[in-house]
Amino acid sequence: MPKKSRASSSKPKRNTVLLGLALRQRAPSGKWRIRFLWGRIFGLFAALIVLGYLLGITALYIYFKERRNYSDLSFKQAFTIPFDYDSFKVKRGDYEVEQAIKFMEEGDFRQAYLFLIAGVAHSPGNLKGRMLLAEFNLMANKSPESAIEALRGGIPYAQNNVEYLKRYIQLLLKYQLDFEVMEVTEKLLANNPDEDTQTFLALAAATAHFYRGNFDEAEDYIRTYNLDDQLEGTLLSARVSWERGQRQAAISKLEFSIGKFISDEPIYAQLSPFYRSQEDYEK
């Protein structure tokens, strides 16, 4: 009978344990040892991370697409959510505003309102959404403050958006929030907006000061920003002079401005009560 070689008889016995992640070996001395297979462990760990990530992305995709009605979301876009959630949230908000407009066109105003609320919350800089939300609040006979608050939140994003600023300040003046007009116009003017926005803001500030009887401040704005080169500024300047008791000066400002602007109707409209007050019916 052939003899086993010494090398064969002394070879340590071994078998895998822990699902193949380690070896259980018996040394020549008879003791058992456990040796971890780190390559396999790290490979399995990496595979579990990838699998977990894919499952998480799939869950996010289903959640936003099905549960949150973000039907425009693609699986590829879902991959970026964990890395740039803020950007994703803004895109989602813009989509919700677009959907709100579609619901409005279809006559489903309840859904439109709900989508506007969500859209503005997710995309604070969506000025169109904010303006629509403000109008919804006004039409629903809610407190004017809810409409003003919707517009107020967009001011940091509306530095040179005259249309947006006009609607906001119109509401403030309508509900006699003159001090807020003074505050917001001062802050925005300090940021050196473009010329059209600057003129509008200065006129709004002068108007708010006029309503509060701050005639010196109103005239300062008119002079500093050359508002008397504008029709609205000329009308306001005349009203300031009139309220100061400088009635002839007020009338003269308006008379000298006839033919200066595209339409003289607003000038004649303001001159008429001035003339009547002066009992100058012949002019």
Tab-separated table of C-alpha atoms in Angstrom:
chain	number	residue	atom	x	y	z
A	1	MET	CA	0.000	0.000	0.000
A	2	PRO	CA	1.540	3.333	-1.046
A	3	LYS	CA	2.441	5.765	1.688
A	4	LYS	CA	1.131	9.331	1.768
A	5	SER	CA	3.761	11.948	1.336
A	6	ARG	CA	4.780	13.974	4.370
A	7	ALA	CA	3.701	17.221	2.626
A	8	SER	CA	0.251	15.830	1.980
A	9	SER	CA	-0.229	14.575	5.518
A	10	SER	CA	0.871	17.872	7.087
A	11	LYS	CA	-1.309	20.122	4.883
A	12	PRO	CA	-3.691	22.058	7.183
A	13	LYS	CA	-7.371	21.302	6.853
A	14	ARG	CA	-9.655	24.280	6.003
A	15	ASN	CA	-13.222	25.103	5.056
A	16	THR	CA	-15.203	28.308	4.502
A	17	VAL	CA	-17.488	29.751	7.169
A	18	LEU	CA	-19.617	32.895	7.630
A	19	LEU	CA	-21.183	32.532	4.193
A	20	GLY	CA	-17.819	32.211	2.540
A	21	LEU	CA	-16.415	35.401	4.051
A	22	ALA	CA	-13.847	33.579	6.205
A	23	LEU	CA	-11.740	30.440	6.282
A	24	ARG	CA	-11.623	28.038	9.204
A	25	GLN	CA	-8.226	26.428	9.188
A	26	ARG	CA	-6.621	23.765	11.346
A	27	ALA	CA	-2.965	24.360	11.811
A	28	PRO	CA	-0.434	21.511	12.055
A	29	SER	CA	-0.506	22.030	15.796
A	30	GLY	CA	-4.148	21.039	15.818
A	31	LYS	CA	-5.555	24.455	16.711
A	32	TRP	CA	-8.347	25.989	14.641
A	33	ARG	CA	-7.957	29.490	13.257
A	34	ILE	CA	-10.381	31.886	11.530
A	35	ARG	CA	-9.018	33.987	8.663
A	36	PHE	CA	-11.291	36.639	7.184
A	37	LEU	CA	-11.335	37.021	3.412
A	38	TRP	CA	-11.248	40.805	3.263
A	39	GLY	CA	-11.447	40.979	-0.498
A	40	ARG	CA	-14.774	39.184	-0.461
A	41	ILE	CA	-16.026	41.227	2.501
A	42	PHE	CA	-15.278	44.559	0.827
A	43	GLY	CA	-16.739	43.318	-2.454
A	44	LEU	CA	-19.951	42.255	-0.733
A	45	PHE	CA	-20.114	45.533	1.190
A	46	ALA	CA	-19.751	47.537	-2.035
A	47	ALA	CA	-22.436	45.441	-3.714
A	48	LEU	CA	-24.812	46.034	-0.807
A	49	ILE	CA	-24.187	49.794	-0.992
A	50	VAL	CA	-24.960	49.846	-4.713
A	51	LEU	CA	-28.047	47.701	-4.210
A	52	GLY	CA	-29.229	49.879	-1.327
A	53	TYR	CA	-28.699	53.021	-3.367
A	54	LEU	CA	-30.654	51.599	-6.310
A	55	LEU	CA	-33.487	50.567	-4.012
A	56	GLY	CA	-33.494	53.996	-2.375
A	57	ILE	CA	-33.542	55.784	-5.733
A	58	THR	CA	-36.364	53.547	-6.903
A	59	ALA	CA	-38.313	54.371	-3.758
A	60	LEU	CA	-37.743	58.105	-4.281
A	61	TYR	CA	-38.751	57.834	-7.922
A	62	ILE	CA	-42.023	56.082	-7.077
A	63	TYR	CA	-42.725	58.422	-4.165
A	64	PHE	CA	-42.328	61.666	-6.101
A	65	LYS	CA	-43.777	60.433	-9.389
A	66	GLU	CA	-46.791	58.581	-8.011
A	67	ARG	CA	-47.459	59.944	-4.548
A	68	ARG	CA	-46.440	63.565	-5.130
A	69	ASN	CA	-47.715	63.861	-8.707
A	70	TYR	CA	-44.339	64.832	-10.126
A	71	SER	CA	-45.024	63.029	-13.401
A	72	ASP	CA	-42.238	64.890	-15.191
A	73	LEU	CA	-39.573	63.144	-13.097
A	74	SER	CA	-37.338	60.675	-14.935
A	75	PHE	CA	-35.450	57.814	-13.315
A	76	LYS	CA	-32.210	59.450	-14.447
A	77	GLN	CA	-33.146	62.667	-12.612
A	78	ALA	CA	-33.989	60.664	-9.517
A	79	PHE	CA	-30.352	59.518	-9.337
A	80	THR	CA	-29.224	63.091	-8.582
A	81	ILE	CA	-31.711	63.797	-5.783
A	82	PRO	CA	-29.434	62.767	-2.884
A	83	PHE	CA	-26.566	64.870	-4.228
A	84	ASP	CA	-28.428	68.063	-5.150
A	85	TYR	CA	-31.760	68.068	-3.354
A	86	ASP	CA	-32.087	71.862	-3.318
A	87	SER	CA	-31.872	72.043	-7.098
A	88	PHE	CA	-34.339	69.185	-7.412
A	89	LYS	CA	-36.778	70.922	-5.078
A	90	VAL	CA	-36.700	74.103	-7.192
A	91	LYS	CA	-37.313	72.137	-10.411
A	92	ARG	CA	-40.173	70.342	-8.739
A	93	GLY	CA	-41.670	73.660	-7.613
A	94	ASP	CA	-41.404	75.142	-11.112
A	95	TYR	CA	-43.146	72.048	-12.493
A	96	GLU	CA	-45.945	72.417	-9.921
A	97	VAL	CA	-46.499	76.045	-10.938
A	98	GLU	CA	-46.720	74.975	-14.592
A	99	GLN	CA	-49.254	72.320	-13.632
A	100	ALA	CA	-51.243	74.910	-11.665
A	101	ILE	CA	-51.504	77.069	-14.784
A	102	LYS	CA	-52.779	74.069	-16.758
A	103	PHE	CA	-55.386	73.354	-14.091
A	104	MET	CA	-56.489	76.995	-14.275
A	105	GLU	CA	-56.911	76.724	-18.038
A	106	GLU	CA	-59.020	73.614	-17.491
A	107	GLY	CA	-61.168	75.381	-14.892
A	108	ASP	CA	-59.985	73.202	-11.986
A	109	PHE	CA	-59.192	76.055	-9.610
A	110	ARG	CA	-59.012	73.915	-6.486
A	111	GLN	CA	-56.195	71.818	-7.902
A	112	ALA	CA	-54.572	74.931	-9.328
A	113	TYR	CA	-54.553	76.555	-5.895
A	114	LEU	CA	-53.083	73.469	-4.206
A	115	PHE	CA	-50.344	73.182	-6.817
A	116	LEU	CA	-49.546	76.901	-6.513
A	117	ILE	CA	-49.092	76.602	-2.759
A	118	ALA	CA	-46.762	73.624	-3.206
A	119	GLY	CA	-44.922	75.200	-6.132
A	120	VAL	CA	-44.153	78.434	-4.312
A	121	ALA	CA	-43.058	76.506	-1.212
A	122	HIS	CA	-40.611	74.400	-3.231
A	123	SER	CA	-39.446	77.169	-5.597
A	124	PRO	CA	-39.511	80.461	-3.632
A	125	GLY	CA	-38.051	82.382	-6.568
A	126	ASN	CA	-40.882	81.498	-8.950
A	127	LEU	CA	-42.349	84.997	-9.229
A	128	LYS	CA	-45.116	84.023	-11.639
A	129	GLY	CA	-46.331	81.463	-9.126
A	130	ARG	CA	-46.262	84.010	-6.320
A	131	MET	CA	-48.260	86.552	-8.313
A	132	LEU	CA	-50.875	83.948	-9.213
A	133	LEU	CA	-51.090	82.785	-5.603
A	134	ALA	CA	-51.587	86.361	-4.431
A	135	GLU	CA	-54.423	86.882	-6.938
A	136	PHE	CA	-56.022	83.602	-5.842
A	137	ASN	CA	-55.980	84.761	-2.232
A	138	LEU	CA	-57.573	88.071	-3.174
A	139	MET	CA	-60.284	86.421	-5.302
A	140	ALA	CA	-61.034	83.997	-2.475
A	141	ASN	CA	-61.746	86.988	-0.211
A	142	LYS	CA	-59.000	85.961	2.154
A	143	SER	CA	-57.175	88.471	4.302
A	144	PRO	CA	-55.166	90.897	2.136
A	145	GLU	CA	-52.188	89.983	4.292
A	146	SER	CA	-52.130	86.484	2.756
A	147	ALA	CA	-51.774	87.992	-0.730
A	148	ILE	CA	-49.184	90.497	0.455
A	149	GLU	CA	-47.243	87.762	2.240
A	150	ALA	CA	-47.136	85.678	-0.946
A	151	LEU	CA	-45.583	88.620	-2.796
A	152	ARG	CA	-43.369	89.688	0.079
A	153	GLY	CA	-41.566	86.355	0.047
A	154	GLY	CA	-40.441	86.908	-3.536
A	155	ILE	CA	-38.820	90.305	-3.009
A	156	PRO	CA	-35.273	88.855	-2.655
A	157	TYR	CA	-35.673	87.393	-6.161
A	158	ALA	CA	-37.342	90.438	-7.779
A	159	GLN	CA	-34.547	93.004	-7.721
A	160	ASN	CA	-35.221	94.213	-11.281
A	161	ASN	CA	-38.686	92.802	-11.929
A	162	VAL	CA	-40.755	95.988	-12.180
A	163	GLU	CA	-44.019	94.167	-12.905
A	164	TYR	CA	-43.687	92.124	-9.729
A	165	LEU	CA	-42.624	95.068	-7.584
A	166	LYS	CA	-45.519	97.170	-8.904
A	167	ARG	CA	-48.110	94.615	-7.873
A	168	TYR	CA	-46.547	94.222	-4.432
A	169	ILE	CA	-46.314	97.947	-3.743
A	170	GLN	CA	-49.787	98.596	-5.179
A	171	LEU	CA	-51.213	96.264	-2.547
A	172	LEU	CA	-49.147	97.853	0.206
A	173	LEU	CA	-50.357	101.336	-0.712
A	174	LYS	CA	-53.948	100.160	-1.157
A	175	TYR	CA	-54.026	98.784	2.373
A	176	GLN	CA	-52.090	101.765	3.775
A	177	LEU	CA	-48.924	99.852	4.629
A	178	ASP	CA	-46.894	102.949	3.809
A	179	PHE	CA	-44.108	102.249	6.264
A	180	GLU	CA	-43.418	98.883	4.649
A	181	VAL	CA	-43.222	100.666	1.277
A	182	MET	CA	-40.659	103.068	2.728
A	183	GLU	CA	-38.610	100.230	4.170
A	184	VAL	CA	-38.586	97.926	1.160
A	185	THR	CA	-37.925	100.692	-1.385
A	186	GLU	CA	-34.996	101.989	0.655
A	187	LYS	CA	-33.440	98.516	0.789
A	188	LEU	CA	-33.941	97.823	-2.903
A	189	LEU	CA	-32.649	101.229	-3.993
A	190	ALA	CA	-29.494	100.586	-1.973
A	191	ASN	CA	-28.789	97.601	-4.257
A	192	ASN	CA	-28.488	99.865	-7.338
A	193	PRO	CA	-31.240	98.350	-9.519
A	194	ASP	CA	-31.585	99.139	-13.205
A	195	GLU	CA	-32.887	102.553	-14.270
A	196	ASP	CA	-36.544	101.622	-14.789
A	197	THR	CA	-36.734	99.813	-11.466
A	198	GLN	CA	-34.929	102.653	-9.717
A	199	THR	CA	-37.411	105.226	-11.046
A	200	PHE	CA	-40.380	103.142	-9.986
A	201	LEU	CA	-39.011	102.475	-6.497
A	202	ALA	CA	-38.159	106.135	-5.935
A	203	LEU	CA	-41.660	107.163	-7.025
A	204	ALA	CA	-43.194	104.565	-4.695
A	205	ALA	CA	-41.073	105.819	-1.793
A	206	ALA	CA	-41.995	109.446	-2.501
A	207	THR	CA	-45.682	108.506	-2.693
A	208	ALA	CA	-45.578	106.644	0.631
A	209	HIS	CA	-43.898	109.614	2.332
A	210	PHE	CA	-46.485	111.951	0.790
A	211	TYR	CA	-49.351	109.872	2.198
A	212	ARG	CA	-47.762	110.108	5.642
A	213	GLY	CA	-47.285	113.859	5.385
A	214	ASN	CA	-43.509	113.616	5.082
A	215	PHE	CA	-43.331	116.277	2.383
A	216	ASP	CA	-39.611	117.004	2.786
A	217	GLU	CA	-38.729	113.343	2.271
A	218	ALA	CA	-41.092	113.100	-0.703
A	219	GLU	CA	-39.462	116.089	-2.378
A	220	ASP	CA	-36.002	114.686	-1.641
A	221	TYR	CA	-36.858	111.559	-3.631
A	222	ILE	CA	-38.348	113.648	-6.444
A	223	ARG	CA	-35.205	115.772	-6.727
A	224	THR	CA	-32.650	112.998	-6.195
A	225	TYR	CA	-34.109	110.699	-8.840
A	226	ASN	CA	-35.374	113.425	-11.244
A	227	LEU	CA	-38.929	112.180	-10.913
A	228	ASP	CA	-40.339	115.420	-12.291
A	229	ASP	CA	-39.063	114.224	-15.676
A	230	GLN	CA	-41.795	111.581	-15.450
A	231	LEU	CA	-45.522	112.256	-15.662
A	232	GLU	CA	-46.253	110.492	-12.369
A	233	GLY	CA	-43.437	112.367	-10.668
A	234	THR	CA	-44.705	115.726	-11.950
A	235	LEU	CA	-48.219	114.987	-10.683
A	236	LEU	CA	-46.875	113.972	-7.296
A	237	SER	CA	-44.626	117.030	-7.076
A	238	ALA	CA	-47.635	119.267	-7.771
A	239	ARG	CA	-49.640	117.528	-5.060
A	240	VAL	CA	-46.825	118.008	-2.562
A	241	SER	CA	-46.701	121.732	-3.327
A	242	TRP	CA	-50.486	121.969	-3.056
A	243	GLU	CA	-50.555	120.261	0.345
A	244	ARG	CA	-47.813	122.578	1.556
A	245	GLY	CA	-50.100	125.484	0.730
A	246	GLN	CA	-48.023	126.499	-2.297
A	247	ARG	CA	-51.068	126.409	-4.549
A	248	GLN	CA	-49.877	128.657	-7.331
A	249	ALA	CA	-46.592	126.762	-7.511
A	250	ALA	CA	-48.559	123.517	-7.836
A	251	ILE	CA	-50.659	124.925	-10.678
A	252	SER	CA	-47.589	126.328	-12.434
A	253	LYS	CA	-45.795	122.955	-12.325
A	254	LEU	CA	-48.717	121.357	-14.103
A	255	GLU	CA	-49.226	124.147	-16.615
A	256	PHE	CA	-45.558	124.114	-17.624
A	257	SER	CA	-45.794	120.343	-18.165
A	258	ILE	CA	-48.577	120.528	-20.754
A	259	GLY	CA	-47.275	119.068	-24.015
A	260	LYS	CA	-44.230	117.559	-22.307
A	261	PHE	CA	-45.566	114.014	-22.055
A	262	ILE	CA	-47.409	111.620	-24.345
A	263	SER	CA	-50.806	112.498	-22.895
A	264	ASP	CA	-51.949	115.680	-21.179
A	265	GLU	CA	-55.153	114.162	-19.818
A	266	PRO	CA	-53.737	113.287	-16.357
A	267	ILE	CA	-52.396	116.859	-16.069
A	268	TYR	CA	-55.749	118.422	-16.963
A	269	ALA	CA	-57.482	115.972	-14.614
A	270	GLN	CA	-55.362	117.234	-11.734
A	271	LEU	CA	-55.499	120.884	-12.772
A	272	SER	CA	-59.298	120.880	-12.812
A	273	PRO	CA	-59.834	120.530	-9.033
A	274	PHE	CA	-56.949	122.923	-8.419
A	275	TYR	CA	-58.647	125.551	-10.594
A	276	ARG	CA	-61.995	124.954	-8.955
A	277	SER	CA	-60.452	125.326	-5.557
A	278	GLN	CA	-58.916	128.609	-6.666
A	279	GLU	CA	-62.241	129.609	-8.181
A	280	ASP	CA	-60.459	130.053	-11.495
A	281	TYR	CA	-63.185	128.661	-13.729
A	282	GLU	CA	-62.152	130.640	-16.753
A	283	LYS	CA	-59.012	128.633	-17.458
